[in-house]
Amino acid sequence: MPLAAALFCALLGTARGQTPDADEALSLRMARSLQPLPRGEAADRLPIVLRADAIHGTPDLETVAEGHAEFRRAGTVIRADRLSYEQPDDLARASGDVRITRDGNIYTGPELELHVERFQGFFDHPTYYFSRTAAGGKADRIDFLDDQRAIAYGTTYTSCLADGTGQPAWLLSTERVDVDFATNEGVAKNAVLRFYGIPILAAPKMSFPLTDERKSGWLPPSFDIDSKSGFQVSVPYYWNIAPNRDATLTPSLSLKRGAGLDSEFRYLEPSYRGQADLNLLPHDGLTDSTRYALNASHESDFASNGYLQLHVLRVSDDDYWKDFPGSATSITPRLLGSNFDYTRPYGDWTTYVRAQSWQVLQTTDPTTLIQAPYNRMPQIGARYASSFGPGLHVDLETELNRFDNPFDGDTGVRPKGLRAHAIGSLSWPYVTPGWSLTPKVSFNSAAYSLDEPVGVVRRSSSRTIPTFSLDSAWVFERDTSWFGKAVRQTLEPRLMLVETPFREQAGLPNFDSTVKDFNFDSIFTENAFSGVDRVSDASELTAGVISRFINPTTGAETLRLGIVQRYLFREQRINLSADGLPDDPSGRHFSDLLLLGSTTLVPDWSLDGTLQYRPDTDRTERSIITARYSPGPYRTISATYRLARGLSEQVELGWQWPLYGPTPIEKGTLKTSGGSCSGSLYGVGRVNYSMRDSRIIDSVVGMEYDAGCWIGRVVAERLSTGRSDSTTRLLVQLELVGLSRLGSNPLQVLKDNVPGYRLLRDDRTPMQNPNTYD
């Protein structure tokens, strides 16, 4: 709460309370724990406690408490050398080292005078400290106009102590602050923010809310520098439309591209909610065109248990992802999906209607072209799931899809048309605490009606493919010791038998099938392909085992080892090549061998690795190996090696480490206490290097300086947008602890890119619990 506002609250809560009825009997009650003090009207009914070295007065005229005078009610404590109350004038006075404590906040000054009923008076030369922000300041005087309004003159605010020159590192000063609780508004006049004595921001008039409730107004400006757009400045305006609706309008100016406007609108209702973001650049000075990005989402709940979800993601042109990285949020920056989804349950059935479309951002480089997924216009389906009798489980999915190509360039090259499919299974799981056995019979049926034949793909076709599987898993445990420490070791073997007959699928279209990622989860599935259109023929047995070492007291896992492989009793004849069409059989009887391992046995170290080994070529096909050293908070270094044979080979380094000075925990607190601004310097970053291309792909490198009451951050980010193209951004931020953050915002970049990164300050400092007996 800014400046005089919190002081006003403290006095208001004390002076306006009514004395409890004299007839009410006071009694002590035993409580097993210390409970929070009551608020509002309940606090007003609490008794007043007044004590001092001497208390005297004249009935109906004056009461005076002198010498270590102390006034208490609920959570408010007022101390002074002298406290007096003149009943005829309804005038309360406190003088001589006046100190007010409320909710952990502290206010001090030489003199306080207040007409209690009218709540008119003044507090002379007060100082204040707010525990929530660990900051405070001074004022020349505070005048109380009534129980809703006050004026503070010559106020200051900072979280720093004065240095050798007598000035804090940063200081916000105002000529006058008017507060009005009826309108929840404070207005500061002639506000100046100084950093080491240098004015960095000034405003002739500045409005702010007096509580945590939202309020319309301008937010701190942001500055960005990148290699594509040059220097950019933006100033957000927050519009509090209603308690459940708001908008943020951010005018921006780029030296290279010109003026733009980013807008965000949010709404929340009992049965629906959503958000819409539009980034608009009416005239891009570099491309001489209009650029935009639209990202909108909506969700609705219906009384009939129906659920509606809508998401739209579109940009103006193919180069938008390179020129404005991060503006259009998507897992794949060049593949932007939009979808409509309505779902409604009917008992054991769930019905749904969907539509999905894609915007593909292609490049002029033919080696980097993307084969887009199909649009589904529409997708209508129903799912059934239920159990019968002693554990019999039935699953069924039926769908009708219309597949279209997302852009005209695919017309005549890829088939399009209708597909109706049904996928069902009947299983009978038998589960015990130590082992399980699940026999299952399933089928995959699909019928196609295409607009026209393409190559070997017929216009009309259908097929039904059955599958039988038997899945069994065990869990064995034993308590043992390792290096003198008690551990619990598990042995978890698993076997899965799959039988699927061969069905010719060369003449069928492939709308949504691709090879599943080969890992410990996908290897224990009946079909080697995702989607519906391709079903792998199989006569195979998958065998694997995982062993874990667990601390029996804490349950923490210290070591995990695993191995799994699939044996084919006959050659698999259905495969997919890179273009998604049937390929020649592999001719192999053993799948690649999968190995995994992870451990935290070595103190402060964690090791994690997976490896895919191909026996017939005697080489590793894929591997990911990660090592992290974290001896304590704010100290972490990690290294990762990734190999995908024939595709990529990368080494990644990430770190956050203090270069000098203590960490916040070593200082004894996670947040500043307004103490000395002696600082600590941290290095942060992540570098991803391609050994195959001999170049840095992506990198984030920066420095953070924590001075206790302010934090400075300088971060450079480089994003690769092609083999010879990249975008570089420079993010500079000054965080004034207890006030605001100025400049660009590198925090999300650091959290997303640096493994184990930890904020030097929490986004929101929790309010300290006040001492009830202060």
PDB file of N, CA and C in Angstrom, residues 237-301:
ATOM      1  N   TYR A 237      -1.046   0.421 -20.811  1.00  0.00           N
ATOM      2  CA  TYR A 237      -2.142   1.042 -20.068  1.00  0.00           C
ATOM      3  C   TYR A 237      -3.106  -0.061 -19.649  1.00  0.00           C
ATOM      4  N   TYR A 238      -3.332  -0.172 -18.342  1.00  0.00           N
ATOM      5  CA  TYR A 238      -4.234  -1.197 -17.820  1.00  0.00           C
ATOM      6  C   TYR A 238      -5.622  -0.597 -17.616  1.00  0.00           C
ATOM      7  N   TRP A 239      -6.644  -1.288 -18.162  1.00  0.00           N
ATOM      8  CA  TRP A 239      -8.028  -0.809 -18.084  1.00  0.00           C
ATOM      9  C   TRP A 239      -8.833  -1.828 -17.291  1.00  0.00           C
ATOM     10  N   ASN A 240      -9.228  -1.452 -16.089  1.00  0.00           N
ATOM     11  CA  ASN A 240     -10.037  -2.318 -15.239  1.00  0.00           C
ATOM     12  C   ASN A 240     -11.505  -2.100 -15.595  1.00  0.00           C
ATOM     13  N   ILE A 241     -11.999  -2.841 -16.565  1.00  0.00           N
ATOM     14  CA  ILE A 241     -13.347  -2.637 -17.086  1.00  0.00           C
ATOM     15  C   ILE A 241     -14.395  -2.991 -16.051  1.00  0.00           C
ATOM     16  N   ALA A 242     -14.217  -4.127 -15.400  1.00  0.00           N
ATOM     17  CA  ALA A 242     -15.157  -4.618 -14.388  1.00  0.00           C
ATOM     18  C   ALA A 242     -14.397  -5.621 -13.537  1.00  0.00           C
ATOM     19  N   PRO A 243     -14.974  -6.035 -12.400  1.00  0.00           N
ATOM     20  CA  PRO A 243     -14.250  -7.021 -11.585  1.00  0.00           C
ATOM     21  C   PRO A 243     -13.890  -8.291 -12.331  1.00  0.00           C
ATOM     22  N   ASN A 244     -14.659  -8.633 -13.358  1.00  0.00           N
ATOM     23  CA  ASN A 244     -14.393  -9.861 -14.096  1.00  0.00           C
ATOM     24  C   ASN A 244     -13.954  -9.611 -15.539  1.00  0.00           C
ATOM     25  N   ARG A 245     -13.575  -8.380 -15.852  1.00  0.00           N
ATOM     26  CA  ARG A 245     -13.100  -8.060 -17.208  1.00  0.00           C
ATOM     27  C   ARG A 245     -11.998  -7.014 -17.099  1.00  0.00           C
ATOM     28  N   ASP A 246     -10.973  -7.189 -17.908  1.00  0.00           N
ATOM     29  CA  ASP A 246      -9.945  -6.160 -17.973  1.00  0.00           C
ATOM     30  C   ASP A 246      -9.263  -6.215 -19.337  1.00  0.00           C
ATOM     31  N   ALA A 247      -8.497  -5.189 -19.614  1.00  0.00           N
ATOM     32  CA  ALA A 247      -7.772  -5.084 -20.881  1.00  0.00           C
ATOM     33  C   ALA A 247      -6.468  -4.344 -20.630  1.00  0.00           C
ATOM     34  N   THR A 248      -5.475  -4.677 -21.423  1.00  0.00           N
ATOM     35  CA  THR A 248      -4.189  -3.981 -21.397  1.00  0.00           C
ATOM     36  C   THR A 248      -3.862  -3.534 -22.817  1.00  0.00           C
ATOM     37  N   LEU A 249      -3.725  -2.234 -22.995  1.00  0.00           N
ATOM     38  CA  LEU A 249      -3.381  -1.651 -24.289  1.00  0.00           C
ATOM     39  C   LEU A 249      -1.957  -1.129 -24.194  1.00  0.00           C
ATOM     40  N   THR A 250      -1.101  -1.574 -25.118  1.00  0.00           N
ATOM     41  CA  THR A 250       0.315  -1.234 -25.052  1.00  0.00           C
ATOM     42  C   THR A 250       0.756  -0.571 -26.351  1.00  0.00           C
ATOM     43  N   PRO A 251       0.736   0.756 -26.417  1.00  0.00           N
ATOM     44  CA  PRO A 251       1.319   1.442 -27.583  1.00  0.00           C
ATOM     45  C   PRO A 251       2.831   1.238 -27.580  1.00  0.00           C
ATOM     46  N   SER A 252       3.401   1.053 -28.749  1.00  0.00           N
ATOM     47  CA  SER A 252       4.838   0.817 -28.863  1.00  0.00           C
ATOM     48  C   SER A 252       5.394   1.594 -30.050  1.00  0.00           C
ATOM     49  N   LEU A 253       6.683   1.824 -30.014  1.00  0.00           N
ATOM     50  CA  LEU A 253       7.369   2.536 -31.089  1.00  0.00           C
ATOM     51  C   LEU A 253       8.713   1.881 -31.325  1.00  0.00           C
ATOM     52  N   SER A 254       8.946   1.469 -32.571  1.00  0.00           N
ATOM     53  CA  SER A 254      10.210   0.867 -32.985  1.00  0.00           C
ATOM     54  C   SER A 254      10.904   1.802 -33.959  1.00  0.00           C
ATOM     55  N   LEU A 255      12.200   2.021 -33.745  1.00  0.00           N
ATOM     56  CA  LEU A 255      12.934   2.933 -34.620  1.00  0.00           C
ATOM     57  C   LEU A 255      12.946   2.443 -36.064  1.00  0.00           C
ATOM     58  N   LYS A 256      12.946   1.117 -36.272  1.00  0.00           N
ATOM     59  CA  LYS A 256      13.008   0.570 -37.621  1.00  0.00           C
ATOM     60  C   LYS A 256      11.631   0.285 -38.215  1.00  0.00           C
ATOM     61  N   ARG A 257      10.680  -0.145 -37.366  1.00  0.00           N
ATOM     62  CA  ARG A 257       9.402  -0.623 -37.902  1.00  0.00           C
ATOM     63  C   ARG A 257       8.270   0.382 -37.748  1.00  0.00           C
ATOM     64  N   GLY A 258       8.351   1.301 -36.807  1.00  0.00           N
ATOM     65  CA  GLY A 258       7.295   2.284 -36.641  1.00  0.00           C
ATOM     66  C   GLY A 258       6.425   2.002 -35.437  1.00  0.00           C
ATOM     67  N   ALA A 259       5.234   2.609 -35.438  1.00  0.00           N
ATOM     68  CA  ALA A 259       4.327   2.530 -34.294  1.00  0.00           C
ATOM     69  C   ALA A 259       3.460   1.285 -34.370  1.00  0.00           C
ATOM     70  N   GLY A 260       3.137   0.739 -33.201  1.00  0.00           N
ATOM     71  CA  GLY A 260       2.284  -0.437 -33.124  1.00  0.00           C
ATOM     72  C   GLY A 260       1.433  -0.402 -31.870  1.00  0.00           C
ATOM     73  N   LEU A 261       0.515  -1.355 -31.765  1.00  0.00           N
ATOM     74  CA  LEU A 261      -0.356  -1.451 -30.604  1.00  0.00           C
ATOM     75  C   LEU A 261      -0.580  -2.924 -30.276  1.00  0.00           C
ATOM     76  N   ASP A 262      -0.205  -3.307 -29.063  1.00  0.00           N
ATOM     77  CA  ASP A 262      -0.490  -4.641 -28.555  1.00  0.00           C
ATOM     78  C   ASP A 262      -1.658  -4.544 -27.590  1.00  0.00           C
ATOM     79  N   SER A 263      -2.604  -5.461 -27.692  1.00  0.00           N
ATOM     80  CA  SER A 263      -3.787  -5.412 -26.834  1.00  0.00           C
ATOM     81  C   SER A 263      -4.094  -6.796 -26.283  1.00  0.00           C
ATOM     82  N   GLU A 264      -4.566  -6.803 -25.047  1.00  0.00           N
ATOM     83  CA  GLU A 264      -4.975  -8.033 -24.378  1.00  0.00           C
ATOM     84  C   GLU A 264      -6.301  -7.781 -23.684  1.00  0.00           C
ATOM     85  N   PHE A 265      -7.273  -8.660 -23.918  1.00  0.00           N
ATOM     86  CA  PHE A 265      -8.588  -8.551 -23.292  1.00  0.00           C
ATOM     87  C   PHE A 265      -8.900  -9.872 -22.606  1.00  0.00           C
ATOM     88  N   ARG A 266      -9.304  -9.800 -21.324  1.00  0.00           N
ATOM     89  CA  ARG A 266      -9.630 -10.995 -20.548  1.00  0.00           C
ATOM     90  C   ARG A 266     -11.018 -10.860 -19.934  1.00  0.00           C
ATOM     91  N   TYR A 267     -11.719 -11.976 -19.833  1.00  0.00           N
ATOM     92  CA  TYR A 267     -13.044 -11.975 -19.217  1.00  0.00           C
ATOM     93  C   TYR A 267     -13.257 -13.298 -18.483  1.00  0.00           C
ATOM     94  N   LEU A 268     -14.034 -13.226 -17.416  1.00  0.00           N
ATOM     95  CA  LEU A 268     -14.304 -14.393 -16.587  1.00  0.00           C
ATOM     96  C   LEU A 268     -15.731 -14.320 -16.079  1.00  0.00           C
ATOM     97  N   GLU A 269     -16.553 -15.288 -16.471  1.00  0.00           N
ATOM     98  CA  GLU A 269     -17.941 -15.403 -16.041  1.00  0.00           C
ATOM     99  C   GLU A 269     -18.140 -16.765 -15.380  1.00  0.00           C
ATOM    100  N   PRO A 270     -19.242 -16.956 -14.651  1.00  0.00           N
ATOM    101  CA  PRO A 270     -19.458 -18.255 -14.003  1.00  0.00           C
ATOM    102  C   PRO A 270     -19.446 -19.434 -14.969  1.00  0.00           C
ATOM    103  N   SER A 271     -19.918 -19.234 -16.188  1.00  0.00           N
ATOM    104  CA  SER A 271     -20.022 -20.354 -17.116  1.00  0.00           C
ATOM    105  C   SER A 271     -19.115 -20.230 -18.338  1.00  0.00           C
ATOM    106  N   TYR A 272     -18.368 -19.156 -18.458  1.00  0.00           N
ATOM    107  CA  TYR A 272     -17.447 -19.049 -19.593  1.00  0.00           C
ATOM    108  C   TYR A 272     -16.311 -18.100 -19.242  1.00  0.00           C
ATOM    109  N   ARG A 273     -15.208 -18.225 -19.988  1.00  0.00           N
ATOM    110  CA  ARG A 273     -14.012 -17.446 -19.740  1.00  0.00           C
ATOM    111  C   ARG A 273     -13.186 -17.410 -21.018  1.00  0.00           C
ATOM    112  N   GLY A 274     -12.279 -16.433 -21.114  1.00  0.00           N
ATOM    113  CA  GLY A 274     -11.459 -16.383 -22.314  1.00  0.00           C
ATOM    114  C   GLY A 274     -10.487 -15.227 -22.307  1.00  0.00           C
ATOM    115  N   GLN A 275      -9.712 -15.169 -23.369  1.00  0.00           N
ATOM    116  CA  GLN A 275      -8.693 -14.133 -23.517  1.00  0.00           C
ATOM    117  C   GLN A 275      -8.408 -13.946 -25.000  1.00  0.00           C
ATOM    118  N   ALA A 276      -8.159 -12.696 -25.390  1.00  0.00           N
ATOM    119  CA  ALA A 276      -7.818 -12.386 -26.781  1.00  0.00           C
ATOM    120  C   ALA A 276      -6.630 -11.433 -26.794  1.00  0.00           C
ATOM    121  N   ASP A 277      -5.595 -11.799 -27.548  1.00  0.00           N
ATOM    122  CA  ASP A 277      -4.399 -10.968 -27.706  1.00  0.00           C
ATOM    123  C   ASP A 277      -4.234 -10.622 -29.175  1.00  0.00           C
ATOM    124  N   LEU A 278      -4.024  -9.336 -29.447  1.00  0.00           N
ATOM    125  CA  LEU A 278      -3.799  -8.872 -30.814  1.00  0.00           C
ATOM    126  C   LEU A 278      -2.593  -7.943 -30.819  1.00  0.00           C
ATOM    127  N   ASN A 279      -1.565  -8.325 -31.544  1.00  0.00           N
ATOM    128  CA  ASN A 279      -0.388  -7.476 -31.747  1.00  0.00           C
ATOM    129  C   ASN A 279      -0.467  -6.915 -33.169  1.00  0.00           C
ATOM    130  N   LEU A 280      -0.599  -5.604 -33.269  1.00  0.00           N
ATOM    131  CA  LEU A 280      -0.846  -4.963 -34.563  1.00  0.00           C
ATOM    132  C   LEU A 280       0.252  -3.949 -34.861  1.00  0.00           C
ATOM    133  N   LEU A 281       0.799  -4.043 -36.059  1.00  0.00           N
ATOM    134  CA  LEU A 281       1.756  -3.074 -36.584  1.00  0.00           C
ATOM    135  C   LEU A 281       1.179  -2.569 -37.906  1.00  0.00           C
ATOM    136  N   PRO A 282       0.473  -1.423 -37.883  1.00  0.00           N
ATOM    137  CA  PRO A 282      -0.262  -0.977 -39.077  1.00  0.00           C
ATOM    138  C   PRO A 282       0.619  -0.829 -40.314  1.00  0.00           C
ATOM    139  N   HIS A 283       1.850  -0.344 -40.132  1.00  0.00           N
ATOM    140  CA  HIS A 283       2.742  -0.196 -41.279  1.00  0.00           C
ATOM    141  C   HIS A 283       4.170  -0.479 -40.831  1.00  0.00           C
ATOM    142  N   ASP A 284       4.657  -1.636 -41.235  1.00  0.00           N
ATOM    143  CA  ASP A 284       6.023  -2.028 -40.922  1.00  0.00           C
ATOM    144  C   ASP A 284       6.972  -1.296 -41.861  1.00  0.00           C
ATOM    145  N   GLY A 285       7.844  -0.458 -41.290  1.00  0.00           N
ATOM    146  CA  GLY A 285       8.760   0.312 -42.120  1.00  0.00           C
ATOM    147  C   GLY A 285       9.776  -0.522 -42.858  1.00  0.00           C
ATOM    148  N   LEU A 286      10.018  -1.759 -42.421  1.00  0.00           N
ATOM    149  CA  LEU A 286      10.996  -2.616 -43.100  1.00  0.00           C
ATOM    150  C   LEU A 286      10.374  -3.414 -44.233  1.00  0.00           C
ATOM    151  N   THR A 287       9.113  -3.836 -44.078  1.00  0.00           N
ATOM    152  CA  THR A 287       8.481  -4.663 -45.113  1.00  0.00           C
ATOM    153  C   THR A 287       7.431  -3.907 -45.908  1.00  0.00           C
ATOM    154  N   ASP A 288       7.104  -2.686 -45.479  1.00  0.00           N
ATOM    155  CA  ASP A 288       6.092  -1.866 -46.142  1.00  0.00           C
ATOM    156  C   ASP A 288       4.756  -2.612 -46.207  1.00  0.00           C
ATOM    157  N   SER A 289       4.362  -3.209 -45.089  1.00  0.00           N
ATOM    158  CA  SER A 289       3.109  -3.978 -45.046  1.00  0.00           C
ATOM    159  C   SER A 289       2.557  -3.934 -43.627  1.00  0.00           C
ATOM    160  N   THR A 290       1.302  -4.387 -43.483  1.00  0.00           N
ATOM    161  CA  THR A 290       0.664  -4.502 -42.177  1.00  0.00           C
ATOM    162  C   THR A 290       0.994  -5.861 -41.580  1.00  0.00           C
ATOM    163  N   ARG A 291       1.441  -5.855 -40.316  1.00  0.00           N
ATOM    164  CA  ARG A 291       1.814  -7.102 -39.643  1.00  0.00           C
ATOM    165  C   ARG A 291       0.924  -7.274 -38.398  1.00  0.00           C
ATOM    166  N   TYR A 292       0.540  -8.511 -38.121  1.00  0.00           N
ATOM    167  CA  TYR A 292      -0.281  -8.758 -36.933  1.00  0.00           C
ATOM    168  C   TYR A 292      -0.124 -10.187 -36.472  1.00  0.00           C
ATOM    169  N   ALA A 293      -0.488 -10.407 -35.221  1.00  0.00           N
ATOM    170  CA  ALA A 293      -0.594 -11.746 -34.637  1.00  0.00           C
ATOM    171  C   ALA A 293      -1.833 -11.778 -33.758  1.00  0.00           C
ATOM    172  N   LEU A 294      -2.692 -12.769 -33.961  1.00  0.00           N
ATOM    173  CA  LEU A 294      -3.925 -12.923 -33.204  1.00  0.00           C
ATOM    174  C   LEU A 294      -3.883 -14.244 -32.451  1.00  0.00           C
ATOM    175  N   ASN A 295      -4.099 -14.176 -31.141  1.00  0.00           N
ATOM    176  CA  ASN A 295      -4.140 -15.376 -30.306  1.00  0.00           C
ATOM    177  C   ASN A 295      -5.339 -15.236 -29.369  1.00  0.00           C
ATOM    178  N   ALA A 296      -6.389 -16.004 -29.617  1.00  0.00           N
ATOM    179  CA  ALA A 296      -7.631 -15.882 -28.844  1.00  0.00           C
ATOM    180  C   ALA A 296      -8.087 -17.265 -28.390  1.00  0.00           C
ATOM    181  N   SER A 297      -8.632 -17.322 -27.187  1.00  0.00           N
ATOM    182  CA  SER A 297      -9.154 -18.586 -26.662  1.00  0.00           C
ATOM    183  C   SER A 297     -10.426 -18.310 -25.865  1.00  0.00           C
ATOM    184  N   HIS A 298     -11.321 -19.287 -25.880  1.00  0.00           N
ATOM    185  CA  HIS A 298     -12.601 -19.167 -25.178  1.00  0.00           C
ATOM    186  C   HIS A 298     -13.015 -20.547 -24.688  1.00  0.00           C
ATOM    187  N   GLU A 299     -13.566 -20.595 -23.466  1.00  0.00           N
ATOM    188  CA  GLU A 299     -14.075 -21.838 -22.896  1.00  0.00           C
ATOM    189  C   GLU A 299     -15.448 -21.569 -22.289  1.00  0.00           C
ATOM    190  N   SER A 300     -16.364 -22.522 -22.472  1.00  0.00           N
ATOM    191  CA  SER A 300     -17.721 -22.390 -21.937  1.00  0.00           C
ATOM    192  C   SER A 300     -18.157 -23.704 -21.316  1.00  0.00           C
ATOM    193  N   ASP A 301     -18.834 -23.594 -20.173  1.00  0.00           N
ATOM    194  CA  ASP A 301     -19.468 -24.739 -19.532  1.00  0.00           C
ATOM    195  C   ASP A 301     -20.982 -24.576 -19.653  1.00  0.00           C
TER     196      ASP A 301
END
